[in-house]
């Protein structure tokens, strides 16, 4: 089995490598290719990756290359984890929207649109290269904004599934609070990427007992603290929203917070510098503790589970993924991309049935889906007017004056990445 990781020079990659090493019986990788244009980072990450494999006795071969075509050739699956423009572009995404009193975040609001506009054309180019060299390969997208990027891939006819670590993070957290194994916890996880709610926490499978009321009663303070939301709000909802919902439920408060401290991108850039220095130590043969602060917890386990099911080594499994709606949420088009539990096998992902959604959640999902429609149109076809319409449609913007100003700022800060600008 051959896997390729595009964006393999990311500081995230040792987390993925550690998962491949520990879970080699689930996903027997014989050849792993790390692809990245940044040769200096790739050398550091590749060296540590080989040492991690060696320490854990993994027999697989790790190759590094800056040649996308060579890297993805004959791969059974290609994992995308790239960031167009790097942390510098992310820093802009997180700062210039604040000048208009709007959220500055890399996947939500105007910053999220900027990232989509930079990313979709690049991802589609990579996917076409994969299709030319191996049309049967699966593409696993971990590149944000995952919902929009996955929809672009699926609309272009690629064999693609989107993946996020929010659900597996909740699963692991709830399992620890309940003192059960993660495999015993099934989530009623419903929504769009970075716009989801845990409507139920079931023990034993999709039809198991819903213990969410027990969790909230016994551990509500811990859960609310992790979400940075008041306990009273979580209790009132009776569900567990993704922490990304704080951008919607406490928008003005978050804007004030973001304007009073360095951006997350600045923090990550400093952390990455330290991580790369650690990766260059030839004595280091495991992922460093600092990597846990970088984000992406449990991402490797989620990636291994998904790849093993798609490639047949793990059989059919139920996992939270991003895939076509196909009537699952009846108020959305079939070709909307949603994030729900799905049965995954060699044919792809088939969403499981979900309960009827309260209008409180269905309304916001519909609104953001409409924005994502317009965002993808802007990413595929370009043009100031399409950017403006997407921004005006976003529920966190929605005002003519803000949309006009944000359009100008987005284009000015991203001109080098927008062919049409």
Tab-separated table of C-alpha atoms in Angstrom, residues 143-391:
chain	number	residue	atom	x	y	z
A	143	UNK	CA	-7.247	21.030	4.079
A	144	UNK	CA	-9.461	23.836	5.395
A	145	UNK	CA	-12.091	24.979	4.759
A	146	UNK	CA	-12.810	21.248	4.514
A	147	UNK	CA	-16.479	21.495	3.534
A	148	UNK	CA	-15.908	23.876	0.628
A	149	UNK	CA	-12.745	22.113	-0.564
A	150	UNK	CA	-14.395	18.675	-0.411
A	151	UNK	CA	-17.386	19.948	-2.370
A	152	UNK	CA	-15.063	21.342	-5.034
A	153	UNK	CA	-13.374	17.948	-5.323
A	154	UNK	CA	-16.633	15.996	-5.487
A	155	UNK	CA	-18.195	18.358	-8.041
A	156	UNK	CA	-15.144	17.848	-10.241
A	157	UNK	CA	-15.713	14.081	-10.120
A	158	UNK	CA	-12.888	13.100	-7.815
A	159	UNK	CA	-13.020	10.201	-5.352
A	160	UNK	CA	-12.831	12.371	-2.252
A	161	UNK	CA	-13.857	12.396	1.388
A	162	UNK	CA	-13.308	15.291	3.792
A	163	UNK	CA	-11.992	14.812	7.308
A	164	UNK	CA	-11.898	16.966	10.448
A	165	UNK	CA	-10.701	16.157	13.954
A	166	UNK	CA	-13.509	17.925	15.869
A	167	UNK	CA	-15.719	14.826	16.141
A	168	UNK	CA	-12.962	12.436	17.167
A	169	UNK	CA	-11.848	15.006	19.745
A	170	UNK	CA	-15.321	15.018	21.276
A	171	UNK	CA	-15.474	11.235	21.137
A	172	UNK	CA	-12.189	10.888	23.035
A	173	UNK	CA	-13.164	13.573	25.555
A	174	UNK	CA	-16.575	12.066	26.267
A	175	UNK	CA	-15.122	8.559	26.541
A	176	UNK	CA	-12.692	9.775	29.195
A	177	UNK	CA	-15.466	11.506	31.138
A	178	UNK	CA	-17.643	8.382	30.957
A	179	UNK	CA	-14.718	6.039	31.721
A	180	UNK	CA	-15.372	3.900	28.632
A	181	UNK	CA	-13.316	3.114	25.532
A	182	UNK	CA	-13.638	5.530	22.597
A	183	UNK	CA	-15.044	2.763	20.438
A	184	UNK	CA	-18.075	2.556	22.715
A	185	UNK	CA	-19.012	6.198	22.066
A	186	UNK	CA	-21.189	7.045	19.053
A	187	UNK	CA	-21.953	10.709	18.394
A	188	UNK	CA	-25.096	12.177	16.894
A	189	UNK	CA	-22.802	14.669	15.171
A	190	UNK	CA	-24.705	16.839	12.702
A	191	UNK	CA	-24.013	19.938	10.621
A	192	UNK	CA	-21.395	21.359	8.307
A	193	UNK	CA	-17.649	21.387	8.754
A	194	UNK	CA	-16.852	23.704	11.689
A	195	UNK	CA	-20.592	24.199	12.232
A	196	UNK	CA	-21.726	21.100	14.110
A	197	UNK	CA	-23.597	20.039	17.207
A	198	UNK	CA	-23.469	16.847	19.244
A	199	UNK	CA	-27.191	16.139	19.587
A	200	UNK	CA	-26.609	12.842	21.343
A	201	UNK	CA	-23.846	10.719	22.845
A	202	UNK	CA	-24.725	7.038	22.550
A	203	UNK	CA	-23.056	4.033	24.114
A	204	UNK	CA	-22.552	0.985	21.940
A	205	UNK	CA	-23.588	2.334	18.547
A	206	UNK	CA	-26.121	4.455	16.654
A	207	UNK	CA	-29.048	2.836	18.492
A	208	UNK	CA	-27.435	2.851	21.935
A	209	UNK	CA	-28.525	4.708	25.042
A	210	UNK	CA	-28.202	8.495	24.799
A	211	UNK	CA	-26.123	9.552	27.802
A	212	UNK	CA	-25.719	13.203	26.798
A	213	UNK	CA	-28.084	14.413	29.550
A	214	UNK	CA	-25.955	12.524	32.079
A	215	UNK	CA	-22.773	14.010	30.647
A	216	UNK	CA	-24.108	17.549	30.871
A	217	UNK	CA	-25.436	17.025	34.389
A	218	UNK	CA	-22.221	15.529	35.756
A	219	UNK	CA	-19.567	17.236	33.636
A	220	UNK	CA	-21.249	20.357	32.276
A	221	UNK	CA	-18.695	22.732	33.775
A	222	UNK	CA	-15.790	20.887	32.150
A	223	UNK	CA	-17.518	20.723	28.771
A	224	UNK	CA	-18.528	24.400	28.851
A	225	UNK	CA	-15.024	25.476	29.859
A	226	UNK	CA	-13.531	23.573	26.923
A	227	UNK	CA	-15.960	25.354	24.602
A	228	UNK	CA	-15.301	28.756	26.219
A	229	UNK	CA	-19.059	29.109	26.596
A	230	UNK	CA	-21.178	29.710	29.724
A	231	UNK	CA	-22.459	26.549	31.350
A	232	UNK	CA	-25.958	28.043	31.392
A	233	UNK	CA	-25.987	28.334	27.591
A	234	UNK	CA	-24.886	24.741	27.072
A	235	UNK	CA	-27.524	23.529	29.549
A	236	UNK	CA	-30.178	25.638	27.857
A	237	UNK	CA	-29.355	24.192	24.435
A	238	UNK	CA	-29.159	20.660	25.808
A	239	UNK	CA	-26.580	19.796	23.146
A	240	UNK	CA	-22.821	20.298	22.766
A	241	UNK	CA	-21.961	22.792	20.010
A	242	UNK	CA	-18.597	22.738	18.307
A	243	UNK	CA	-16.294	25.401	19.728
A	244	UNK	CA	-16.503	27.079	16.307
A	245	UNK	CA	-20.115	27.967	17.151
A	246	UNK	CA	-18.729	30.502	19.620
A	247	UNK	CA	-17.945	32.702	16.618
A	248	UNK	CA	-21.699	32.827	15.979
A	249	UNK	CA	-23.098	32.690	19.522
A	250	UNK	CA	-20.667	35.245	20.986
A	251	UNK	CA	-19.453	37.110	17.893
A	252	UNK	CA	-18.900	40.562	19.397
A	253	UNK	CA	-17.200	39.169	22.495
A	254	UNK	CA	-14.827	37.115	20.347
A	255	UNK	CA	-14.030	40.113	18.124
A	256	UNK	CA	-13.012	42.072	21.230
A	257	UNK	CA	-10.850	39.183	22.427
A	258	UNK	CA	-9.140	38.739	19.068
A	259	UNK	CA	-8.386	42.437	18.855
A	260	UNK	CA	-6.663	42.448	22.227
A	261	UNK	CA	-4.021	39.764	21.682
A	262	UNK	CA	-1.637	38.373	19.050
A	263	UNK	CA	-3.253	36.291	16.330
A	264	UNK	CA	-3.327	32.521	16.562
A	265	UNK	CA	-1.237	32.494	13.382
A	266	UNK	CA	1.510	34.466	15.148
A	267	UNK	CA	1.440	31.980	18.028
A	268	UNK	CA	1.583	29.035	15.642
A	269	UNK	CA	4.420	30.562	13.617
A	270	UNK	CA	6.531	30.870	16.769
A	271	UNK	CA	5.605	27.337	17.770
A	272	UNK	CA	6.492	25.988	14.322
A	273	UNK	CA	9.927	27.569	14.505
A	274	UNK	CA	10.530	25.780	17.790
A	275	UNK	CA	9.104	22.506	16.459
A	276	UNK	CA	11.297	22.547	13.362
A	277	UNK	CA	14.350	23.089	15.554
A	278	UNK	CA	13.325	20.029	17.560
A	279	UNK	CA	12.715	18.000	14.411
A	280	UNK	CA	16.277	18.700	13.324
A	281	UNK	CA	17.690	16.939	16.391
A	282	UNK	CA	18.932	13.538	15.135
A	283	UNK	CA	18.329	12.078	18.606
A	284	UNK	CA	14.582	12.849	18.494
A	285	UNK	CA	12.651	9.740	17.470
A	286	UNK	CA	9.124	10.481	18.710
A	287	UNK	CA	6.655	13.316	18.340
A	288	UNK	CA	7.555	16.032	20.869
A	289	UNK	CA	5.139	17.098	23.614
A	290	UNK	CA	5.030	20.612	22.120
A	291	UNK	CA	3.187	19.225	19.081
A	292	UNK	CA	0.055	18.745	21.206
A	293	UNK	CA	-0.233	22.539	21.469
A	294	UNK	CA	-0.093	22.886	17.673
A	295	UNK	CA	-3.616	21.488	17.260
A	296	UNK	CA	-4.950	18.552	15.288
A	297	UNK	CA	-5.351	16.196	18.252
A	298	UNK	CA	-6.299	12.631	17.229
A	299	UNK	CA	-6.040	13.606	13.573
A	300	UNK	CA	-3.792	10.624	12.871
A	301	UNK	CA	-6.281	8.132	14.308
A	302	UNK	CA	-9.089	9.655	12.239
A	303	UNK	CA	-6.961	9.542	9.087
A	304	UNK	CA	-5.932	5.926	9.655
A	305	UNK	CA	-9.523	4.842	10.317
A	306	UNK	CA	-10.771	6.578	7.176
A	307	UNK	CA	-7.985	5.355	4.882
A	308	UNK	CA	-8.244	1.777	6.124
A	309	UNK	CA	-11.992	1.676	5.395
A	310	UNK	CA	-11.675	3.309	1.967
A	311	UNK	CA	-8.833	0.981	0.973
A	312	UNK	CA	-10.407	-2.178	2.351
A	313	UNK	CA	-7.836	-3.033	4.999
A	314	UNK	CA	-10.174	-2.125	7.861
A	315	UNK	CA	-13.498	-3.181	6.387
A	316	UNK	CA	-16.659	-1.108	6.620
A	317	UNK	CA	-16.781	1.339	9.529
A	318	UNK	CA	-18.864	4.220	10.835
A	319	UNK	CA	-17.003	7.519	11.058
A	320	UNK	CA	-17.734	11.251	10.980
A	321	UNK	CA	-16.731	12.589	7.571
A	322	UNK	CA	-17.562	15.332	5.077
A	323	UNK	CA	-19.488	14.025	2.081
A	324	UNK	CA	-22.483	14.705	-0.143
A	325	UNK	CA	-25.785	15.247	1.671
A	326	UNK	CA	-27.764	12.854	-0.560
A	327	UNK	CA	-31.045	13.677	1.185
A	328	UNK	CA	-29.710	13.207	4.730
A	329	UNK	CA	-30.688	16.744	5.715
A	330	UNK	CA	-33.890	17.220	3.687
A	331	UNK	CA	-33.716	21.007	3.799
A	332	UNK	CA	-30.385	21.032	1.897
A	333	UNK	CA	-29.610	20.152	-1.743
A	334	UNK	CA	-28.333	16.630	-2.335
A	335	UNK	CA	-24.953	17.978	-3.471
A	336	UNK	CA	-24.345	20.071	-0.355
A	337	UNK	CA	-21.428	18.706	1.683
A	338	UNK	CA	-22.338	17.914	5.272
A	339	UNK	CA	-20.413	16.571	8.262
A	340	UNK	CA	-22.183	13.581	9.830
A	341	UNK	CA	-21.700	9.969	10.799
A	342	UNK	CA	-21.374	7.842	7.675
A	343	UNK	CA	-20.700	4.239	6.790
A	344	UNK	CA	-17.373	4.150	4.982
A	345	UNK	CA	-16.113	1.336	2.757
A	346	UNK	CA	-14.345	0.873	-0.562
A	347	UNK	CA	-17.182	2.603	-2.405
A	348	UNK	CA	-16.977	5.790	-0.313
A	349	UNK	CA	-19.080	7.337	2.446
A	350	UNK	CA	-22.838	6.892	2.900
A	351	UNK	CA	-24.382	9.162	5.569
A	352	UNK	CA	-26.442	7.518	8.285
A	353	UNK	CA	-29.977	8.690	8.949
A	354	UNK	CA	-30.203	11.607	11.373
A	355	UNK	CA	-33.048	12.872	13.578
A	356	UNK	CA	-35.147	15.833	12.510
A	357	UNK	CA	-33.293	19.034	13.323
A	358	UNK	CA	-34.629	21.880	15.428
A	359	UNK	CA	-34.983	25.082	13.330
A	360	UNK	CA	-32.400	26.654	15.635
A	361	UNK	CA	-29.766	24.447	13.990
A	362	UNK	CA	-31.369	23.811	10.596
A	363	UNK	CA	-31.700	27.546	9.943
A	364	UNK	CA	-28.033	28.303	10.539
A	365	UNK	CA	-26.936	25.254	8.539
A	366	UNK	CA	-29.079	26.414	5.607
A	367	UNK	CA	-27.719	29.951	5.830
A	368	UNK	CA	-24.065	28.867	5.888
A	369	UNK	CA	-24.684	26.365	3.082
A	370	UNK	CA	-25.967	29.219	0.921
A	371	UNK	CA	-22.804	31.159	1.722
A	372	UNK	CA	-20.671	28.104	0.846
A	373	UNK	CA	-22.451	27.826	-2.533
A	374	UNK	CA	-21.441	31.392	-3.319
A	375	UNK	CA	-17.956	30.961	-1.862
A	376	UNK	CA	-17.264	27.986	-4.113
A	377	UNK	CA	-18.572	29.888	-7.130
A	378	UNK	CA	-16.164	32.734	-6.289
A	379	UNK	CA	-13.268	30.293	-5.828
A	380	UNK	CA	-13.944	28.584	-9.166
A	381	UNK	CA	-14.774	31.610	-11.318
A	382	UNK	CA	-13.292	34.605	-9.505
A	383	UNK	CA	-14.430	38.196	-9.756
A	384	UNK	CA	-15.048	40.972	-7.263
A	385	UNK	CA	-18.816	40.724	-7.524
A	386	UNK	CA	-18.816	37.013	-6.636
A	387	UNK	CA	-16.589	37.701	-3.624
A	388	UNK	CA	-18.915	40.481	-2.511
A	389	UNK	CA	-22.013	38.284	-2.809
A	390	UNK	CA	-20.416	35.500	-0.766
A	391	UNK	CA	-19.454	37.947	1.975
